[in-house]
Amino acid sequence: MATKKIINRGDDAVDEMLDGVIAAHGDVVMRLAENPRALVAREGPRKGKVGLVIGGGSGHEPTFLGFVGKGLADAAAIGNVFASPPPDPVLACTKAVDGGAGVLYMYGNYAGDVMNFDMAAEMAAMEDIEVRTVLSTDDIASAPVSEREKRRGVAGNFFIFKAAGAACDMMLPIDECERIARKANDHTYTIGVALSPCSLPQTRKWNFEMGENDMEIGMGIHGEPGMMRESLQTADEITDRIMDSIFEEMAPKKGDRVAVLVNSLGSTPLMELYIMNRRVHQRLGEAGLSAHKTWVGDYCTSLEMAGASITLMRLDDELTRMIDHPCACAMFNG
């Protein structure tokens, strides 16, 4: 039985979504005439500034297109649903944001994205544009700490892009922007829990199966296998499981400050997210940690998947300045 979606044709969903984005947020972002899958900030790119280009597959909104604007990403290359953008829109973004100080590429650690962004970087080098790349690898459920370079990038992109975008907006040199981006990634930890699958607009079929009383801790944002599947637990039990795993790796000390993100994977409502956030803050208090800032809502989704993720970024004074730096994007202001 086909899933229900408010779409026209599945193959048109991404481009029609982008039409709607521009209709709503055309004062913040624009589509390049030469490549309609390249979204560029109306403010942000400027001479002498390191350009920040992000991107990836559609279906995760507001990631990636919602984070384009002054103080965050200068441009985003948009792929098909759950598919990497090809090199052409990435290169178009690169050329549009090049201010002569180099361009930083940031995206989640997925094979297709790595291949296509690397190709775009090679093409940019042929046009004398220096490109640096920082992959986000915040999903601690996707590989052991000894193989952190294999981990996926998920909702922690929100904090990692935010820190890098601030560094670029402060007109720091590319070496510093890259250092801060890598530091932000190294200080960010995410685990998600899925309660039900999602379906692609083109197929309108569930992309995996899950029992009506099941949950899966650590499932990826495309339905990649998680750490374990078991019977659904209470909000506090789920939150404790996630926080225990994050704390084990983060090894926080009393007095540490963190930024918190409690993120919906698509269909989980704010009521349930705030219930989880209540327990997150209880656990932080018990551990002697303070939450510098907290965000709750849809920030990195997986179409209509039910579930949530929790992200902690361990802050020092430098990362706090980056997180607090103002930005104005299509779907986020801060």
JSON list of C-alpha atoms in Angstrom, two decimals, residues 146-263:
[
{"chain": "A", "resi": 146, "resn": "SER", "atom": "CA", "xyz": [38.79, 4.04, 17.20]},
{"chain": "A", "resi": 147, "resn": "GLU", "atom": "CA", "xyz": [37.28, 4.45, 13.72]},
{"chain": "A", "resi": 148, "resn": "ARG", "atom": "CA", "xyz": [35.78, 7.90, 14.16]},
{"chain": "A", "resi": 149, "resn": "GLU", "atom": "CA", "xyz": [36.73, 8.85, 10.60]},
{"chain": "A", "resi": 150, "resn": "LYS", "atom": "CA", "xyz": [34.13, 6.31, 9.38]},
{"chain": "A", "resi": 151, "resn": "ARG", "atom": "CA", "xyz": [31.25, 7.86, 11.30]},
{"chain": "A", "resi": 152, "resn": "ARG", "atom": "CA", "xyz": [28.29, 9.52, 9.62]},
{"chain": "A", "resi": 153, "resn": "GLY", "atom": "CA", "xyz": [27.34, 13.17, 9.89]},
{"chain": "A", "resi": 154, "resn": "VAL", "atom": "CA", "xyz": [23.82, 13.72, 11.24]},
{"chain": "A", "resi": 155, "resn": "ALA", "atom": "CA", "xyz": [22.04, 16.38, 13.33]},
{"chain": "A", "resi": 156, "resn": "GLY", "atom": "CA", "xyz": [25.31, 17.60, 14.82]},
{"chain": "A", "resi": 157, "resn": "ASN", "atom": "CA", "xyz": [25.81, 19.33, 11.48]},
{"chain": "A", "resi": 158, "resn": "PHE", "atom": "CA", "xyz": [23.70, 22.08, 13.01]},
{"chain": "A", "resi": 159, "resn": "PHE", "atom": "CA", "xyz": [26.40, 22.97, 15.55]},
{"chain": "A", "resi": 160, "resn": "ILE", "atom": "CA", "xyz": [29.36, 22.15, 13.32]},
{"chain": "A", "resi": 161, "resn": "PHE", "atom": "CA", "xyz": [28.15, 24.31, 10.43]},
{"chain": "A", "resi": 162, "resn": "LYS", "atom": "CA", "xyz": [27.20, 27.04, 12.90]},
{"chain": "A", "resi": 163, "resn": "ALA", "atom": "CA", "xyz": [30.71, 27.23, 14.34]},
{"chain": "A", "resi": 164, "resn": "ALA", "atom": "CA", "xyz": [32.39, 27.16, 10.93]},
{"chain": "A", "resi": 165, "resn": "GLY", "atom": "CA", "xyz": [29.97, 29.73, 9.52]},
{"chain": "A", "resi": 166, "resn": "ALA", "atom": "CA", "xyz": [30.75, 32.08, 12.39]},
{"chain": "A", "resi": 167, "resn": "ALA", "atom": "CA", "xyz": [34.50, 31.74, 11.83]},
{"chain": "A", "resi": 168, "resn": "CYS", "atom": "CA", "xyz": [34.06, 32.52, 8.14]},
{"chain": "A", "resi": 169, "resn": "ASP", "atom": "CA", "xyz": [31.77, 35.47, 8.89]},
{"chain": "A", "resi": 170, "resn": "MET", "atom": "CA", "xyz": [34.39, 36.87, 11.28]},
{"chain": "A", "resi": 171, "resn": "MET", "atom": "CA", "xyz": [36.72, 37.07, 8.26]},
{"chain": "A", "resi": 172, "resn": "LEU", "atom": "CA", "xyz": [39.21, 34.64, 9.80]},
{"chain": "A", "resi": 173, "resn": "PRO", "atom": "CA", "xyz": [41.77, 33.12, 7.40]},
{"chain": "A", "resi": 174, "resn": "ILE", "atom": "CA", "xyz": [41.06, 29.73, 5.89]},
{"chain": "A", "resi": 175, "resn": "ASP", "atom": "CA", "xyz": [43.52, 27.92, 8.17]},
{"chain": "A", "resi": 176, "resn": "GLU", "atom": "CA", "xyz": [41.61, 29.18, 11.20]},
{"chain": "A", "resi": 177, "resn": "CYS", "atom": "CA", "xyz": [38.19, 28.44, 9.66]},
{"chain": "A", "resi": 178, "resn": "GLU", "atom": "CA", "xyz": [39.27, 24.88, 8.95]},
{"chain": "A", "resi": 179, "resn": "ARG", "atom": "CA", "xyz": [40.73, 24.45, 12.44]},
{"chain": "A", "resi": 180, "resn": "ILE", "atom": "CA", "xyz": [37.56, 25.68, 14.12]},
{"chain": "A", "resi": 181, "resn": "ALA", "atom": "CA", "xyz": [35.40, 23.48, 11.88]},
{"chain": "A", "resi": 182, "resn": "ARG", "atom": "CA", "xyz": [37.44, 20.40, 12.83]},
{"chain": "A", "resi": 183, "resn": "LYS", "atom": "CA", "xyz": [37.38, 21.37, 16.49]},
{"chain": "A", "resi": 184, "resn": "ALA", "atom": "CA", "xyz": [33.59, 21.79, 16.37]},
{"chain": "A", "resi": 185, "resn": "ASN", "atom": "CA", "xyz": [33.23, 18.35, 14.80]},
{"chain": "A", "resi": 186, "resn": "ASP", "atom": "CA", "xyz": [35.50, 16.78, 17.42]},
{"chain": "A", "resi": 187, "resn": "HIS", "atom": "CA", "xyz": [33.40, 18.31, 20.23]},
{"chain": "A", "resi": 188, "resn": "THR", "atom": "CA", "xyz": [29.99, 17.18, 18.90]},
{"chain": "A", "resi": 189, "resn": "TYR", "atom": "CA", "xyz": [28.19, 13.93, 19.78]},
{"chain": "A", "resi": 190, "resn": "THR", "atom": "CA", "xyz": [24.86, 12.64, 18.44]},
{"chain": "A", "resi": 191, "resn": "ILE", "atom": "CA", "xyz": [22.72, 9.52, 18.82]},
{"chain": "A", "resi": 192, "resn": "GLY", "atom": "CA", "xyz": [19.23, 9.04, 17.40]},
{"chain": "A", "resi": 193, "resn": "VAL", "atom": "CA", "xyz": [16.33, 6.66, 17.96]},
{"chain": "A", "resi": 194, "resn": "ALA", "atom": "CA", "xyz": [13.88, 5.63, 15.23]},
{"chain": "A", "resi": 195, "resn": "LEU", "atom": "CA", "xyz": [10.31, 4.51, 15.90]},
{"chain": "A", "resi": 196, "resn": "SER", "atom": "CA", "xyz": [9.03, 4.09, 12.35]},
{"chain": "A", "resi": 197, "resn": "PRO", "atom": "CA", "xyz": [10.38, 4.23, 8.78]},
{"chain": "A", "resi": 198, "resn": "CYS", "atom": "CA", "xyz": [10.07, 6.90, 6.11]},
{"chain": "A", "resi": 199, "resn": "SER", "atom": "CA", "xyz": [9.17, 6.61, 2.42]},
{"chain": "A", "resi": 200, "resn": "LEU", "atom": "CA", "xyz": [10.70, 8.29, -0.62]},
{"chain": "A", "resi": 201, "resn": "PRO", "atom": "CA", "xyz": [8.48, 10.48, -2.84]},
{"chain": "A", "resi": 202, "resn": "GLN", "atom": "CA", "xyz": [9.42, 8.45, -5.91]},
{"chain": "A", "resi": 203, "resn": "THR", "atom": "CA", "xyz": [8.50, 5.05, -4.41]},
{"chain": "A", "resi": 204, "resn": "ARG", "atom": "CA", "xyz": [5.97, 5.90, -1.67]},
{"chain": "A", "resi": 205, "resn": "LYS", "atom": "CA", "xyz": [7.00, 2.65, 0.00]},
{"chain": "A", "resi": 206, "resn": "TRP", "atom": "CA", "xyz": [8.54, 2.27, 3.45]},
{"chain": "A", "resi": 207, "resn": "ASN", "atom": "CA", "xyz": [12.32, 2.15, 3.12]},
{"chain": "A", "resi": 208, "resn": "PHE", "atom": "CA", "xyz": [12.64, -0.41, 5.92]},
{"chain": "A", "resi": 209, "resn": "GLU", "atom": "CA", "xyz": [10.34, -2.41, 8.20]},
{"chain": "A", "resi": 210, "resn": "MET", "atom": "CA", "xyz": [9.84, -1.97, 11.91]},
{"chain": "A", "resi": 211, "resn": "GLY", "atom": "CA", "xyz": [7.40, -3.69, 14.25]},
{"chain": "A", "resi": 212, "resn": "GLU", "atom": "CA", "xyz": [4.63, -1.62, 15.77]},
{"chain": "A", "resi": 213, "resn": "ASN", "atom": "CA", "xyz": [6.20, -1.87, 19.24]},
{"chain": "A", "resi": 214, "resn": "ASP", "atom": "CA", "xyz": [9.84, -1.61, 18.13]},
{"chain": "A", "resi": 215, "resn": "MET", "atom": "CA", "xyz": [12.44, 1.12, 18.33]},
{"chain": "A", "resi": 216, "resn": "GLU", "atom": "CA", "xyz": [16.01, 1.22, 17.06]},
{"chain": "A", "resi": 217, "resn": "ILE", "atom": "CA", "xyz": [18.74, 3.09, 18.91]},
{"chain": "A", "resi": 218, "resn": "GLY", "atom": "CA", "xyz": [21.39, 4.61, 16.65]},
{"chain": "A", "resi": 219, "resn": "MET", "atom": "CA", "xyz": [19.60, 4.28, 13.32]},
{"chain": "A", "resi": 220, "resn": "GLY", "atom": "CA", "xyz": [20.96, 6.62, 10.63]},
{"chain": "A", "resi": 221, "resn": "ILE", "atom": "CA", "xyz": [19.01, 9.37, 8.89]},
{"chain": "A", "resi": 222, "resn": "HIS", "atom": "CA", "xyz": [18.64, 7.26, 5.74]},
{"chain": "A", "resi": 223, "resn": "GLY", "atom": "CA", "xyz": [17.60, 4.13, 7.59]},
{"chain": "A", "resi": 224, "resn": "GLU", "atom": "CA", "xyz": [21.12, 2.78, 8.12]},
{"chain": "A", "resi": 225, "resn": "PRO", "atom": "CA", "xyz": [21.25, 0.08, 10.81]},
{"chain": "A", "resi": 226, "resn": "GLY", "atom": "CA", "xyz": [21.67, 1.28, 14.36]},
{"chain": "A", "resi": 227, "resn": "MET", "atom": "CA", "xyz": [23.15, -0.20, 17.52]},
{"chain": "A", "resi": 228, "resn": "MET", "atom": "CA", "xyz": [20.19, -2.34, 18.58]},
{"chain": "A", "resi": 229, "resn": "ARG", "atom": "CA", "xyz": [16.48, -2.89, 17.96]},
{"chain": "A", "resi": 230, "resn": "GLU", "atom": "CA", "xyz": [14.22, -3.64, 20.90]},
{"chain": "A", "resi": 231, "resn": "SER", "atom": "CA", "xyz": [10.80, -2.94, 22.39]},
{"chain": "A", "resi": 232, "resn": "LEU", "atom": "CA", "xyz": [9.71, 0.67, 22.75]},
{"chain": "A", "resi": 233, "resn": "GLN", "atom": "CA", "xyz": [10.66, 2.21, 26.10]},
{"chain": "A", "resi": 234, "resn": "THR", "atom": "CA", "xyz": [9.58, 5.33, 27.96]},
{"chain": "A", "resi": 235, "resn": "ALA", "atom": "CA", "xyz": [10.89, 8.79, 27.09]},
{"chain": "A", "resi": 236, "resn": "ASP", "atom": "CA", "xyz": [13.13, 8.86, 30.17]},
{"chain": "A", "resi": 237, "resn": "GLU", "atom": "CA", "xyz": [14.52, 5.40, 29.45]},
{"chain": "A", "resi": 238, "resn": "ILE", "atom": "CA", "xyz": [15.29, 6.28, 25.82]},
{"chain": "A", "resi": 239, "resn": "THR", "atom": "CA", "xyz": [16.88, 9.58, 26.81]},
{"chain": "A", "resi": 240, "resn": "ASP", "atom": "CA", "xyz": [18.96, 7.90, 29.51]},
{"chain": "A", "resi": 241, "resn": "ARG", "atom": "CA", "xyz": [20.23, 5.31, 27.02]},
{"chain": "A", "resi": 242, "resn": "ILE", "atom": "CA", "xyz": [21.33, 8.06, 24.64]},
{"chain": "A", "resi": 243, "resn": "MET", "atom": "CA", "xyz": [22.82, 10.27, 27.34]},
{"chain": "A", "resi": 244, "resn": "ASP", "atom": "CA", "xyz": [24.73, 7.34, 28.86]},
{"chain": "A", "resi": 245, "resn": "SER", "atom": "CA", "xyz": [26.34, 6.58, 25.50]},
{"chain": "A", "resi": 246, "resn": "ILE", "atom": "CA", "xyz": [27.22, 10.23, 24.85]},
{"chain": "A", "resi": 247, "resn": "PHE", "atom": "CA", "xyz": [28.63, 10.73, 28.34]},
{"chain": "A", "resi": 248, "resn": "GLU", "atom": "CA", "xyz": [30.71, 7.56, 28.07]},
{"chain": "A", "resi": 249, "resn": "GLU", "atom": "CA", "xyz": [32.53, 8.92, 25.05]},
{"chain": "A", "resi": 250, "resn": "MET", "atom": "CA", "xyz": [32.49, 12.62, 25.90]},
{"chain": "A", "resi": 251, "resn": "ALA", "atom": "CA", "xyz": [33.76, 12.00, 29.47]},
{"chain": "A", "resi": 252, "resn": "PRO", "atom": "CA", "xyz": [32.46, 15.34, 30.79]},
{"chain": "A", "resi": 253, "resn": "LYS", "atom": "CA", "xyz": [33.75, 16.97, 33.95]},
{"chain": "A", "resi": 254, "resn": "LYS", "atom": "CA", "xyz": [31.74, 18.90, 36.51]},
{"chain": "A", "resi": 255, "resn": "GLY", "atom": "CA", "xyz": [31.49, 22.52, 35.44]},
{"chain": "A", "resi": 256, "resn": "ASP", "atom": "CA", "xyz": [31.62, 21.79, 31.70]},
{"chain": "A", "resi": 257, "resn": "ARG", "atom": "CA", "xyz": [29.26, 23.72, 29.42]},
{"chain": "A", "resi": 258, "resn": "VAL", "atom": "CA", "xyz": [27.40, 22.18, 26.50]},
{"chain": "A", "resi": 259, "resn": "ALA", "atom": "CA", "xyz": [25.07, 23.21, 23.72]},
{"chain": "A", "resi": 260, "resn": "VAL", "atom": "CA", "xyz": [22.04, 20.94, 23.39]},
{"chain": "A", "resi": 261, "resn": "LEU", "atom": "CA", "xyz": [19.96, 19.93, 20.39]},
{"chain": "A", "resi": 262, "resn": "VAL", "atom": "CA", "xyz": [16.88, 17.72, 20.70]},
{"chain": "A", "resi": 263, "resn": "ASN", "atom": "CA", "xyz": [15.90, 17.06, 17.10]}
]
